[in-house]
PDB file of C-alpha atoms in Angstrom:
ATOM      1  CA  MET A   1     -33.741  15.791  -6.239  1.00 42.00           C
ATOM      2  CA  TRP A   2     -32.059  17.550  -2.785  1.00 44.00           C
ATOM      3  CA  SER A   3     -31.581  14.531  -1.053  1.00 49.00           C
ATOM      4  CA  PHE A   4     -30.427  13.144  -4.280  1.00 48.00           C
ATOM      5  CA  ILE A   5     -27.643  16.105  -3.843  1.00 51.00           C
ATOM      6  CA  THR A   6     -27.653  15.638  -0.211  1.00 59.00           C
ATOM      7  CA  ASP A   7     -26.625  12.159  -1.500  1.00 82.00           C
ATOM      8  CA  ILE A   8     -24.306  12.850  -3.421  1.00 88.00           C
ATOM      9  CA  TRP A   9     -22.196  14.708  -0.809  1.00 90.00           C
ATOM     10  CA  ASP A  10     -22.134  12.662   2.120  1.00 90.00           C
ATOM     11  CA  THR A  11     -20.860   9.417  -0.531  1.00 92.00           C
ATOM     12  CA  LEU A  12     -18.190  12.369  -2.035  1.00 94.00           C
ATOM     13  CA  ALA A  13     -16.991  13.262   2.226  1.00 94.00           C
ATOM     14  CA  ILE A  14     -16.900   9.816   2.893  1.00 96.00           C
ATOM     15  CA  SER A  15     -14.769   8.744  -0.289  1.00 97.00           C
ATOM     16  CA  SER A  16     -12.104  11.636   0.545  1.00 97.00           C
ATOM     17  CA  LEU A  17     -11.802  11.388   3.722  1.00 97.00           C
ATOM     18  CA  MET A  18     -10.481   7.663   2.511  1.00 98.00           C
ATOM     19  CA  VAL A  19      -7.967   9.269   0.033  1.00 98.00           C
ATOM     20  CA  ALA A  20      -7.566  11.677   2.444  1.00 98.00           C
ATOM     21  CA  LEU A  21      -7.148   8.817   6.126  1.00 98.00           C
ATOM     22  CA  THR A  22      -5.850   6.097   3.063  1.00 98.00           C
ATOM     23  CA  VAL A  23      -2.451   8.542   1.760  1.00 98.00           C
ATOM     24  CA  THR A  24      -1.043   9.181   4.299  1.00 98.00           C
ATOM     25  CA  VAL A  25      -1.733   5.847   5.295  1.00 98.00           C
ATOM     26  CA  HIS A  26       0.533   5.371   2.697  1.00 98.00           C
ATOM     27  CA  PHE A  27       2.794   6.890   2.741  1.00 98.00           C
ATOM     28  CA  VAL A  28       3.598   7.204   6.613  1.00 98.00           C
ATOM     29  CA  GLY A  29       4.704   3.618   5.992  1.00 98.00           C
ATOM     30  CA  LEU A  30       6.882   3.256   2.828  1.00 98.00           C
ATOM     31  CA  ALA A  31       8.474   6.622   5.161  1.00 97.00           C
ATOM     32  CA  VAL A  32       8.884   4.018   7.609  1.00 96.00           C
ATOM     33  CA  LEU A  33      10.267   1.035   5.412  1.00 95.00           C
ATOM     34  CA  MET A  34      12.251   3.879   3.936  1.00 92.00           C
ATOM     35  CA  ALA A  35      14.100   4.691   7.563  1.00 92.00           C
ATOM     36  CA  LEU A  36      14.667   1.249   8.135  1.00 90.00           C
ATOM     37  CA  ILE A  37      15.938   0.436   5.007  1.00 85.00           C
ATOM     38  CA  ARG A  38      18.527   3.293   5.247  1.00 83.00           C
ATOM     39  CA  GLN A  39      19.379   1.985   9.165  1.00 82.00           C
ATOM     40  CA  ARG A  40      20.555  -2.080   7.531  1.00 65.00           C
ATOM     41  CA  GLN A  41      23.918  -0.823   7.144  1.00 57.00           C
ATOM     42  CA  PRO A  42      25.661  -3.856   6.154  1.00 56.00           C
ATOM     43  CA  LEU A  43      23.576  -3.523   2.684  1.00 55.00           C
ATOM     44  CA  THR A  44      26.428  -0.125   2.098  1.00 53.00           C
ATOM     45  CA  ASN A  45      29.828  -2.267   2.063  1.00 56.00           C
ATOM     46  CA  PRO A  46      31.172  -4.065   0.396  1.00 52.00           C
ATOM     47  CA  GLN A  47      32.745  -6.897   2.115  1.00 54.00           C
ATOM     48  CA  GLY A  48      29.335  -8.139   3.546  1.00 55.00           C
ATOM     49  CA  PRO A  49      27.443 -11.023   2.898  1.00 55.00           C
ATOM     50  CA  HIS A  50      26.028  -8.779   0.123  1.00 60.00           C
ATOM     51  CA  PHE A  51      23.636 -11.203  -2.123  1.00 64.00           C
ATOM     52  CA  SER A  52      21.185 -12.536   1.076  1.00 73.00           C
ATOM     53  CA  LEU A  53      20.655  -9.207   3.192  1.00 76.00           C
ATOM     54  CA  ARG A  54      19.668  -7.198  -0.485  1.00 77.00           C
ATOM     55  CA  VAL A  55      17.519 -11.003  -0.980  1.00 81.00           C
ATOM     56  CA  LEU A  56      16.365 -10.509   2.835  1.00 85.00           C
ATOM     57  CA  ALA A  57      15.816  -6.560   1.948  1.00 85.00           C
ATOM     58  CA  ILE A  58      13.875  -7.073  -1.180  1.00 88.00           C
ATOM     59  CA  LEU A  59      11.497  -9.927   0.729  1.00 92.00           C
ATOM     60  CA  PHE A  60      11.469  -7.181   3.730  1.00 93.00           C
ATOM     61  CA  VAL A  61       9.532  -5.131   1.488  1.00 95.00           C
ATOM     62  CA  VAL A  62       7.217  -6.191  -0.070  1.00 96.00           C
ATOM     63  CA  PHE A  63       6.014  -8.134   3.439  1.00 97.00           C
ATOM     64  CA  GLY A  64       6.292  -4.120   5.012  1.00 97.00           C
ATOM     65  CA  LEU A  65       4.429  -3.105   1.561  1.00 98.00           C
ATOM     66  CA  PHE A  66       1.599  -5.991   1.606  1.00 98.00           C
ATOM     67  CA  ALA A  67       1.165  -4.937   5.705  1.00 98.00           C
ATOM     68  CA  ILE A  68      -0.072  -1.361   4.452  1.00 98.00           C
ATOM     69  CA  HIS A  69      -1.932  -2.852   2.313  1.00 98.00           C
ATOM     70  CA  THR A  70      -4.486  -4.260   4.813  1.00 98.00           C
ATOM     71  CA  VAL A  71      -4.835  -2.091   6.330  1.00 98.00           C
ATOM     72  CA  GLU A  72      -6.249   0.281   4.114  1.00 98.00           C
ATOM     73  CA  ILE A  73      -8.864  -2.744   2.893  1.00 98.00           C
ATOM     74  CA  TRP A  74      -9.587  -3.032   6.305  1.00 98.00           C
ATOM     75  CA  LEU A  75     -10.274   0.404   6.935  1.00 98.00           C
ATOM     76  CA  TYR A  76     -12.587   0.361   4.432  1.00 98.00           C
ATOM     77  CA  ALA A  77     -13.769  -2.426   5.969  1.00 98.00           C
ATOM     78  CA  MET A  78     -14.546  -0.937   8.789  1.00 98.00           C
ATOM     79  CA  VAL A  79     -16.588   1.920   6.687  1.00 97.00           C
ATOM     80  CA  TYR A  80     -18.232  -0.355   5.121  1.00 97.00           C
ATOM     81  CA  HIS A  81     -19.647  -2.268   8.354  1.00 97.00           C
ATOM     82  CA  PHE A  82     -19.489  -0.371  10.890  1.00 96.00           C
ATOM     83  CA  GLY A  83     -19.792   4.092   9.214  1.00 94.00           C
ATOM     84  CA  LEU A  84     -22.261   2.929   6.006  1.00 94.00           C
ATOM     85  CA  HIS A  85     -23.678  -0.786   8.006  1.00 94.00           C
ATOM     86  CA  ALA A  86     -23.822  -1.507   4.090  1.00 95.00           C
ATOM     87  CA  PHE A  87     -22.878  -5.376   4.857  1.00 96.00           C
ATOM     88  CA  HIS A  88     -24.431  -8.047   7.140  1.00 96.00           C
ATOM     89  CA  ASP A  89     -21.245  -9.152   8.730  1.00 97.00           C
ATOM     90  CA  PHE A  90     -17.370  -8.144   8.275  1.00 98.00           C
ATOM     91  CA  GLU A  91     -16.593 -10.654   6.310  1.00 98.00           C
ATOM     92  CA  THR A  92     -18.908  -9.501   3.520  1.00 97.00           C
ATOM     93  CA  SER A  93     -16.973  -6.143   4.406  1.00 98.00           C
ATOM     94  CA  LEU A  94     -13.944  -6.749   4.076  1.00 98.00           C
ATOM     95  CA  TYR A  95     -14.079  -8.948   1.165  1.00 97.00           C
ATOM     96  CA  PHE A  96     -15.462  -6.749  -0.919  1.00 97.00           C
ATOM     97  CA  SER A  97     -12.751  -4.100   0.068  1.00 98.00           C
ATOM     98  CA  THR A  98     -10.025  -6.571  -1.214  1.00 97.00           C
ATOM     99  CA  VAL A  99     -11.678  -7.122  -4.898  1.00 97.00           C
ATOM    100  CA  THR A 100     -12.758  -3.348  -4.973  1.00 97.00           C
ATOM    101  CA  PHE A 101      -9.297  -2.391  -3.611  1.00 97.00           C
ATOM    102  CA  VAL A 102      -6.937  -3.995  -6.381  1.00 97.00           C
ATOM    103  CA  SER A 103      -9.539  -3.228  -8.946  1.00 94.00           C
ATOM    104  CA  LEU A 104     -11.337  -7.114  -9.592  1.00 93.00           C
ATOM    105  CA  GLY A 105     -14.777  -7.149  -8.880  1.00 87.00           C
ATOM    106  CA  TYR A 106     -16.577 -10.060  -9.182  1.00 90.00           C
ATOM    107  CA  GLY A 107     -19.553  -8.493  -8.430  1.00 90.00           C
ATOM    108  CA  ASP A 108     -20.842 -11.198  -6.402  1.00 94.00           C
ATOM    109  CA  VAL A 109     -21.158  -9.033  -3.225  1.00 95.00           C
ATOM    110  CA  ILE A 110     -21.852  -4.864  -4.174  1.00 94.00           C
ATOM    111  CA  LEU A 111     -23.030  -2.322  -2.577  1.00 94.00           C
ATOM    112  CA  PRO A 112     -26.607  -0.493  -2.037  1.00 92.00           C
ATOM    113  CA  ARG A 113     -26.964   2.122  -4.116  1.00 90.00           C
ATOM    114  CA  ASP A 114     -26.460   4.846  -2.059  1.00 88.00           C
ATOM    115  CA  TRP A 115     -23.330   3.578  -1.011  1.00 92.00           C
ATOM    116  CA  ARG A 116     -21.433   2.424  -4.785  1.00 93.00           C
ATOM    117  CA  LEU A 117     -20.152   5.960  -5.473  1.00 94.00           C
ATOM    118  CA  VAL A 118     -17.346   4.724  -2.666  1.00 96.00           C
ATOM    119  CA  GLY A 119     -16.575   1.165  -3.919  1.00 96.00           C
ATOM    120  CA  ALA A 120     -15.779   3.262  -7.088  1.00 96.00           C
ATOM    121  CA  ILE A 121     -13.087   5.491  -5.171  1.00 97.00           C
ATOM    122  CA  GLU A 122     -11.796   2.112  -3.438  1.00 97.00           C
ATOM    123  CA  ALA A 123     -11.114   1.210  -6.160  1.00 97.00           C
ATOM    124  CA  ALA A 124      -9.161   4.082  -8.539  1.00 97.00           C
ATOM    125  CA  ASN A 125      -7.503   5.464  -5.025  1.00 98.00           C
ATOM    126  CA  GLY A 126      -5.919   1.302  -3.988  1.00 98.00           C
ATOM    127  CA  VAL A 127      -5.177   1.214  -9.114  1.00 98.00           C
ATOM    128  CA  ILE A 128      -3.077   4.698  -7.357  1.00 98.00           C
ATOM    129  CA  LEU A 129      -1.602   3.068  -3.847  1.00 98.00           C
ATOM    130  CA  LEU A 130      -0.731   0.078  -5.721  1.00 98.00           C
ATOM    131  CA  GLY A 131       1.097   1.296  -9.040  1.00 98.00           C
ATOM    132  CA  TRP A 132       2.630   3.566  -5.369  1.00 98.00           C
ATOM    133  CA  SER A 133       3.700   0.119  -3.739  1.00 98.00           C
ATOM    134  CA  THR A 134       4.638  -0.946  -7.073  1.00 98.00           C
ATOM    135  CA  ALA A 135       7.273   2.243  -8.740  1.00 97.00           C
ATOM    136  CA  PHE A 136       8.261   2.281  -4.898  1.00 97.00           C
ATOM    137  CA  LEU A 137       9.736  -1.638  -5.018  1.00 96.00           C
ATOM    138  CA  ILE A 138      11.484  -1.494  -7.911  1.00 96.00           C
ATOM    139  CA  THR A 139      12.906   2.395  -7.148  1.00 94.00           C
ATOM    140  CA  VAL A 140      14.252  -0.169  -4.645  1.00 91.00           C
ATOM    141  CA  ILE A 141      15.428  -2.697  -6.099  1.00 90.00           C
ATOM    142  CA  GLY A 142      17.065  -0.095  -8.266  1.00 89.00           C
ATOM    143  CA  ARG A 143      18.857   0.398  -5.190  1.00 84.00           C
ATOM    144  CA  LEU A 144      20.940  -2.088  -4.722  1.00 79.00           C
ATOM    145  CA  ARG A 145      21.157  -3.332  -7.673  1.00 78.00           C
ATOM    146  CA  ALA A 146      23.076   0.020  -7.991  1.00 75.00           C
ATOM    147  CA  LEU A 147      25.480  -1.273  -4.953  1.00 65.00           C
ATOM    148  CA  GLU A 148      25.506  -5.121  -6.361  1.00 64.00           C
ATOM    149  CA  HIS A 149      27.229  -2.982  -9.780  1.00 59.00           C
ATOM    150  CA  GLU A 150      29.764  -0.310  -7.036  1.00 54.00           C
ATOM    151  CA  TRP A 151      30.238  -3.314  -4.512  1.00 50.00           C
ATOM    152  CA  LEU A 152      31.621  -5.544  -8.713  1.00 52.00           C
ATOM    153  CA  ASP A 153      33.221  -2.137  -9.438  1.00 52.00           C
ATOM    154  CA  HIS A 154      34.832  -1.966  -6.068  1.00 51.00           C
ATOM    155  CA  LYS A 155      36.352  -6.504  -5.887  1.00 53.00           C
ATOM    156  CA  GLY A 156      39.083  -6.450  -4.378  1.00 51.00           C
ATOM    157  CA  GLU A 157      39.802  -3.553  -3.883  1.00 53.00           C
ATOM    158  CA  LEU A 158      40.272  -1.931   0.636  1.00 52.00           C
ATOM    159  CA  PRO A 159      37.510  -0.485   1.977  1.00 53.00           C
ATOM    160  CA  PRO A 160      38.342   3.216   2.416  1.00 57.00           C
ATOM    161  CA  ASN A 161      39.629   4.493   5.694  1.00 57.00           C
ATOM    162  CA  PRO A 162      36.994   6.339   7.966  1.00 54.00           C
TER     163      PRO A 162
END
């Protein structure tokens, strides 16, 4: 009985630390992406080649989101392999982490019973972080579309003098 309680607290502690770490990584990653986008002054210039810049900005955000999720998946894989020794090789840990994070869950690779709650919490964490990324991407696209409407509304007008 007492070993079960200790095991569950260990599992919850590891899971909570991983959620805190990946949420922090995600927040910092999104903040960096936003800062980089805001530095791109040509995006706000109605006289500039806005269509190609808009496409590049969207691609930049999508690849940035992929990079952020890759870091988060690798962090879980490192915990599974090096911390919990749940799998015999890192590739299996990475594969399990990837299919769990995106909630695909093939079931061909499973965690040992002692650590399966960590996997379940990774799946919940992944769903939330993927949703957050989706909301971020939609916001960026919406703002770029708003700029496009401003450009169209002011087409032919001279930009204000600074």
